[in-house]
Tab-separated table of C-alpha atoms in Angstrom:
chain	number	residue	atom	x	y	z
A	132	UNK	CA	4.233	-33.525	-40.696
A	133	UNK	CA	1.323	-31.773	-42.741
A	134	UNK	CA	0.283	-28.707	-40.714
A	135	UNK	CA	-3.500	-28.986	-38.729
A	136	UNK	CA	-6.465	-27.447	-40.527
A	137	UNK	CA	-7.335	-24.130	-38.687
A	138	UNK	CA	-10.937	-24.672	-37.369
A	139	UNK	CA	-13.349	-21.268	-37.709
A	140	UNK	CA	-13.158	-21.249	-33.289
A	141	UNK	CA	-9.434	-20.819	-33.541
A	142	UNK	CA	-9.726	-18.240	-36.414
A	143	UNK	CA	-11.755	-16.560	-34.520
A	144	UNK	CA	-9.997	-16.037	-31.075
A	145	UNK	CA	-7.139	-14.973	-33.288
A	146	UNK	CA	-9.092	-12.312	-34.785
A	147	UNK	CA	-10.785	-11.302	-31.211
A	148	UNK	CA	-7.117	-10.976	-29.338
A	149	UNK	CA	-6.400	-8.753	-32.189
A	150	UNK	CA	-9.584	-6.549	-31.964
A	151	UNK	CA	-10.888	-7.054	-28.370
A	152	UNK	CA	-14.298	-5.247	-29.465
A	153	UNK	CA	-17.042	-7.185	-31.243
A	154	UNK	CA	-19.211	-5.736	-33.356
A	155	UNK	CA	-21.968	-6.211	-35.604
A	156	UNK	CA	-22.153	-9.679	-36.547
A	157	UNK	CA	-19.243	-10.613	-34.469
A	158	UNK	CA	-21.264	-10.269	-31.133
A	159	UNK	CA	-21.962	-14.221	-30.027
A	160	UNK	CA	-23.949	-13.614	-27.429
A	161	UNK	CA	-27.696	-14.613	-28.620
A	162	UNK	CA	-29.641	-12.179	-26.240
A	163	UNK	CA	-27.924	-8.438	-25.234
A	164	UNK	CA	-29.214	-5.345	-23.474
A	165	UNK	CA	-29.111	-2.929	-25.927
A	166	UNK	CA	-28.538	1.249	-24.862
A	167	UNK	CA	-27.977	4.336	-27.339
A	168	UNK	CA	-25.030	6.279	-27.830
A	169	UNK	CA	-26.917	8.932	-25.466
A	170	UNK	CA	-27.371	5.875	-22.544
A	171	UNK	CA	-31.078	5.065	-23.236
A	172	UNK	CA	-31.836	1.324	-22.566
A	173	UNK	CA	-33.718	0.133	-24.918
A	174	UNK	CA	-33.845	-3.233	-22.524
A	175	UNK	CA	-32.964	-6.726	-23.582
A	176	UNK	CA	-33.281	-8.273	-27.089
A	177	UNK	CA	-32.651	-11.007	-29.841
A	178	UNK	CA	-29.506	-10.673	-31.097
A	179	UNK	CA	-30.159	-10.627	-34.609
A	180	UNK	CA	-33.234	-8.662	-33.755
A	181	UNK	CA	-30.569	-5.586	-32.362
A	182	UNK	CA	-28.463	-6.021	-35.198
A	183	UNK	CA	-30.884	-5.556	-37.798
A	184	UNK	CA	-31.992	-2.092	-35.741
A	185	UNK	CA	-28.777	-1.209	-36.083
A	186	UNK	CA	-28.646	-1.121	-39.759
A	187	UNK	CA	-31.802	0.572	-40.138
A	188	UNK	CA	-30.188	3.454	-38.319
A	189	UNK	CA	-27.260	3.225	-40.280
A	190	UNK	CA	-25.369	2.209	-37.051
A	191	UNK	CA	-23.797	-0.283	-35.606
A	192	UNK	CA	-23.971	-2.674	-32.574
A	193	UNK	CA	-20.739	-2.562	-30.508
A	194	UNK	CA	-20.009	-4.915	-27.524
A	195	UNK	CA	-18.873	-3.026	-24.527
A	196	UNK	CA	-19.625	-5.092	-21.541
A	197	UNK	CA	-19.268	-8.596	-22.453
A	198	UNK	CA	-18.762	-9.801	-19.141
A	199	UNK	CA	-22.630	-8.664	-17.939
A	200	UNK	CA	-25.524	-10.906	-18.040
A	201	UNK	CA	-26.665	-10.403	-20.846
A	202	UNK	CA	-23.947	-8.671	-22.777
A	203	UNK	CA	-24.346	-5.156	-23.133
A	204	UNK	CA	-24.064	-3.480	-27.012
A	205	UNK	CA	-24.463	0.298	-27.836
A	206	UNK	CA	-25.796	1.734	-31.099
A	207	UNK	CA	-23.119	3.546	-32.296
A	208	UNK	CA	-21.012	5.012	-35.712
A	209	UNK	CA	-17.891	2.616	-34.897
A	210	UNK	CA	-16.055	4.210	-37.535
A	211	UNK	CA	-16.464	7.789	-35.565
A	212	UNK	CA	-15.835	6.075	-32.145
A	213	UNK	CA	-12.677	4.916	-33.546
A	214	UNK	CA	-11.740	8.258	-33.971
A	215	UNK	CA	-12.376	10.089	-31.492
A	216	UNK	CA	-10.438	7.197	-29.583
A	217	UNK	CA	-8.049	7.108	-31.095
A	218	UNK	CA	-7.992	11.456	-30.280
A	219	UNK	CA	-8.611	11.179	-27.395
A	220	UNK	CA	-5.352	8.739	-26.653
A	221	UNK	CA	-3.156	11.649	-28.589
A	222	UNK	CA	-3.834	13.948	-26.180
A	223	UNK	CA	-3.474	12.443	-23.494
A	224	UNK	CA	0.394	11.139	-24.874
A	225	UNK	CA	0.811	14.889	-25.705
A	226	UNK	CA	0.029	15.577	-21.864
A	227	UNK	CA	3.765	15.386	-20.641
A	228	UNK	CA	3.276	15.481	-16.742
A	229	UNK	CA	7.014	16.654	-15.370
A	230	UNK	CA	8.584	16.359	-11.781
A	231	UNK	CA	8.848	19.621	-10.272
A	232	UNK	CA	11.500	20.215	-7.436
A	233	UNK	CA	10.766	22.769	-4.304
A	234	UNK	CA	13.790	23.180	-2.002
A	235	UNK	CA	13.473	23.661	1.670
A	236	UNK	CA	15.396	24.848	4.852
A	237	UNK	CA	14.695	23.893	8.449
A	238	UNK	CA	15.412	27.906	8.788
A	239	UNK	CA	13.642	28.727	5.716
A	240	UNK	CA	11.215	32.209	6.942
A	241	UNK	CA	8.122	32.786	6.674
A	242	UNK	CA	7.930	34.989	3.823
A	243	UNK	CA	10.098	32.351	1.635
A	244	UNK	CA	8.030	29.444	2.543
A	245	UNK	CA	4.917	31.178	1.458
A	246	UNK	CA	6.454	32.261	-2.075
A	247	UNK	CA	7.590	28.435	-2.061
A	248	UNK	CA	4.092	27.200	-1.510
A	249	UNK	CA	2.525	29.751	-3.768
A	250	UNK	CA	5.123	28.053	-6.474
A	251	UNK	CA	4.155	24.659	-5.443
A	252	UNK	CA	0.207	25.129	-5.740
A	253	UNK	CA	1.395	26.573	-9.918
A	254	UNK	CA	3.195	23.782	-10.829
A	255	UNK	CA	0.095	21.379	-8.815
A	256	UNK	CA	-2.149	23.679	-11.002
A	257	UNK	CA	-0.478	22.979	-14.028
A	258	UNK	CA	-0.775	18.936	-13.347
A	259	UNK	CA	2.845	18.224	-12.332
A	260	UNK	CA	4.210	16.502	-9.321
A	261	UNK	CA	6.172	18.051	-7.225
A	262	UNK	CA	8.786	16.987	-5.201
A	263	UNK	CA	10.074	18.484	-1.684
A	264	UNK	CA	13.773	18.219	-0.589
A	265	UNK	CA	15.277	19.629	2.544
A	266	UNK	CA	18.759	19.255	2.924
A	267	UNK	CA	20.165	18.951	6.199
A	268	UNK	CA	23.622	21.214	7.388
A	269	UNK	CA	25.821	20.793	10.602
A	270	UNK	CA	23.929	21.349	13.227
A	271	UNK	CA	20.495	20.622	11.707
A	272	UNK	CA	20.947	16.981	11.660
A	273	UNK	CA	20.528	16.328	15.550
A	274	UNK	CA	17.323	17.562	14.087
A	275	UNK	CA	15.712	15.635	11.662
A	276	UNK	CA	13.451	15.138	13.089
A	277	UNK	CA	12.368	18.839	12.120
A	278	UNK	CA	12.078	17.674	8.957
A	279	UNK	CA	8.892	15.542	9.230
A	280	UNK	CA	7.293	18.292	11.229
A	281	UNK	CA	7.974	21.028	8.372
A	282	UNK	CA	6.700	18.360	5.860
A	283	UNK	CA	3.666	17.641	8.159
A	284	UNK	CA	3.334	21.347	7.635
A	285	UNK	CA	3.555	21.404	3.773
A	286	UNK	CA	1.181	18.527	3.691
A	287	UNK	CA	-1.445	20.395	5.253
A	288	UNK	CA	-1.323	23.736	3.835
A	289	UNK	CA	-1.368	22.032	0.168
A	290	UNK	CA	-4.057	19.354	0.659
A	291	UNK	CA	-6.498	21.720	-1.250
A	292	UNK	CA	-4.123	21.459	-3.959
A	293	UNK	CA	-2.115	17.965	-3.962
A	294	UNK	CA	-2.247	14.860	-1.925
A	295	UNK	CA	0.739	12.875	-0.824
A	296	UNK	CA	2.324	10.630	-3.705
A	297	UNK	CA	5.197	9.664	-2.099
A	298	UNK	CA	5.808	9.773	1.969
A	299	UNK	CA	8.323	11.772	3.434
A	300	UNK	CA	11.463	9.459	3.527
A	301	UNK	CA	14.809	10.279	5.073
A	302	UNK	CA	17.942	9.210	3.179
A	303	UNK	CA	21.415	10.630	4.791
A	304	UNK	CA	21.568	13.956	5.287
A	305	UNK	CA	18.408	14.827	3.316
A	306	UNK	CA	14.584	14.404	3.703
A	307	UNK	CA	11.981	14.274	0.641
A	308	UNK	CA	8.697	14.019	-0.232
A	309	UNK	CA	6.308	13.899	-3.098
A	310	UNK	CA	2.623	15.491	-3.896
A	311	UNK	CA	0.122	15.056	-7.098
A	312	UNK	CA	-2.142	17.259	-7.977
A	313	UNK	CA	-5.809	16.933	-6.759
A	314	UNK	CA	-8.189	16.805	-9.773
A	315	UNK	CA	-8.764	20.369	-11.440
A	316	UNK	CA	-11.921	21.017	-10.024
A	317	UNK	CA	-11.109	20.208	-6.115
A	318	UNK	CA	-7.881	22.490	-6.733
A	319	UNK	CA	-8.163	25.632	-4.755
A	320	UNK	CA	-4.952	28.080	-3.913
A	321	UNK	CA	-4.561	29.791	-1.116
A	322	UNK	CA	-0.883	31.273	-1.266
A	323	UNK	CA	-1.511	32.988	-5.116
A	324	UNK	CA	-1.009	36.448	-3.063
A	325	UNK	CA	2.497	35.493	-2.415
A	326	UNK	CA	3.628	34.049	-5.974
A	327	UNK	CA	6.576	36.375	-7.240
A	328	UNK	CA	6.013	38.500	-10.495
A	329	UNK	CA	8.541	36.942	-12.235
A	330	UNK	CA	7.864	33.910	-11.739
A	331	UNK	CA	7.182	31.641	-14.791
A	332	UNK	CA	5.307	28.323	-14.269
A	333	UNK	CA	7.198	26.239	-16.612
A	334	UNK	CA	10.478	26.322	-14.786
A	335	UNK	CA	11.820	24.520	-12.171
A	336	UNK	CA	12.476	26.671	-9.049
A	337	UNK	CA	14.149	25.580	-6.129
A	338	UNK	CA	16.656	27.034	-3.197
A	339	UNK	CA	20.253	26.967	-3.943
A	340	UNK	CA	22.389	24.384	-1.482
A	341	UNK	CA	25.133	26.689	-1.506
């Protein structure tokens, strides 16, 4: 059976699902609102009348809300958009966010649960998650309750540094928890006074079970 001639609208939605940005002549729309690469509107327009503009200025017209009504195109060098793109999607692969581990006692004093949160707020500085474990021993779990309490406490002394990612949940013998980091400029520590002099932020530090 002799194979169906491919009409120009199928041709087309081919070539759009590969490239979901029009540009240029490939914008269907007949009227768009038109804005600079800075944001300036330059209000609503023919088509063909924006496209032509665009040439002038040895630019070009690029689709990036289709969805409004009308359309909305910027005046922009697609070539150097495309590059900065496709930068901008390196780094942010290259930004390997890890899963820190802090390790807790129900007995744990004072002065080790600040040095623990001073660790915490680094590694929450640095981007990472961190996750909280307490690990329950004889007595201690007629007591686990204990747990949710200390949490409850960790929670609020690191909420100007993380925000809960994963609630406190209780699986045998052991309680966890797990915080993301605020964005960088809401971040603000309040245990760096009690971070140890050796300590070095790209490690995992924890308290040994033994």
């Amino acid at each position: 059976m002799p194979a169906k001639p491919i009409k120009n609208n199928d041709r087309d939605r081919r070539r759009d699902r590969g490239d979901q940005i029009r540009i240029n002549e490939r914008i269907r729309a007949p009227r768009i609102r038109v804005v600079t690469a800075n944001g300036e509107q330059l209000g609503v327009m023919n088509t063909r009348e924006a496209l032509e503009q665009a040439k002038a200025l040895g630019l070009d017209l690029v689709e990036v809300a289709s969805n409004a009504d009308p359309p909305v195109c910027r005046l922009i060098d697609y070539g150097k958009f495309k590059y900065q793109q496709a930068k901008l999607q390196k780094n942010n692969k290259s930004r390997t966010i890890k899963m820190k581990e802090i390790k807790l006692r129900i007995a744990t004093s004072d002065n080790d649960y600040n040095v623990k949160m001073a660790r915490s707020e680094s590694f929450l500085d640095q981007g990472h998650k961190v996750r909280f474990q307490i690990r329950f021993k004889g007595r201690e779990n007629a007591h686990q309750e204990l747990g949710f309490e200390l949490f409850k406490r960790v929670i609020e002394d690191l909420k100007t540094m993380g925000q809960v990612d994963q609630q406190p949940r209780q699986a045998g013998n052991s309680m966890h928890m797990v915080l993301a980091p605020l964005p960088q400029q809401q971040r603000v520590k309040k245990f760096k006074a009690h971070l140890d002099d050796d300590f070095e932020d790209d490690d995992d530090m924890g308290e040994d079970d033994e």
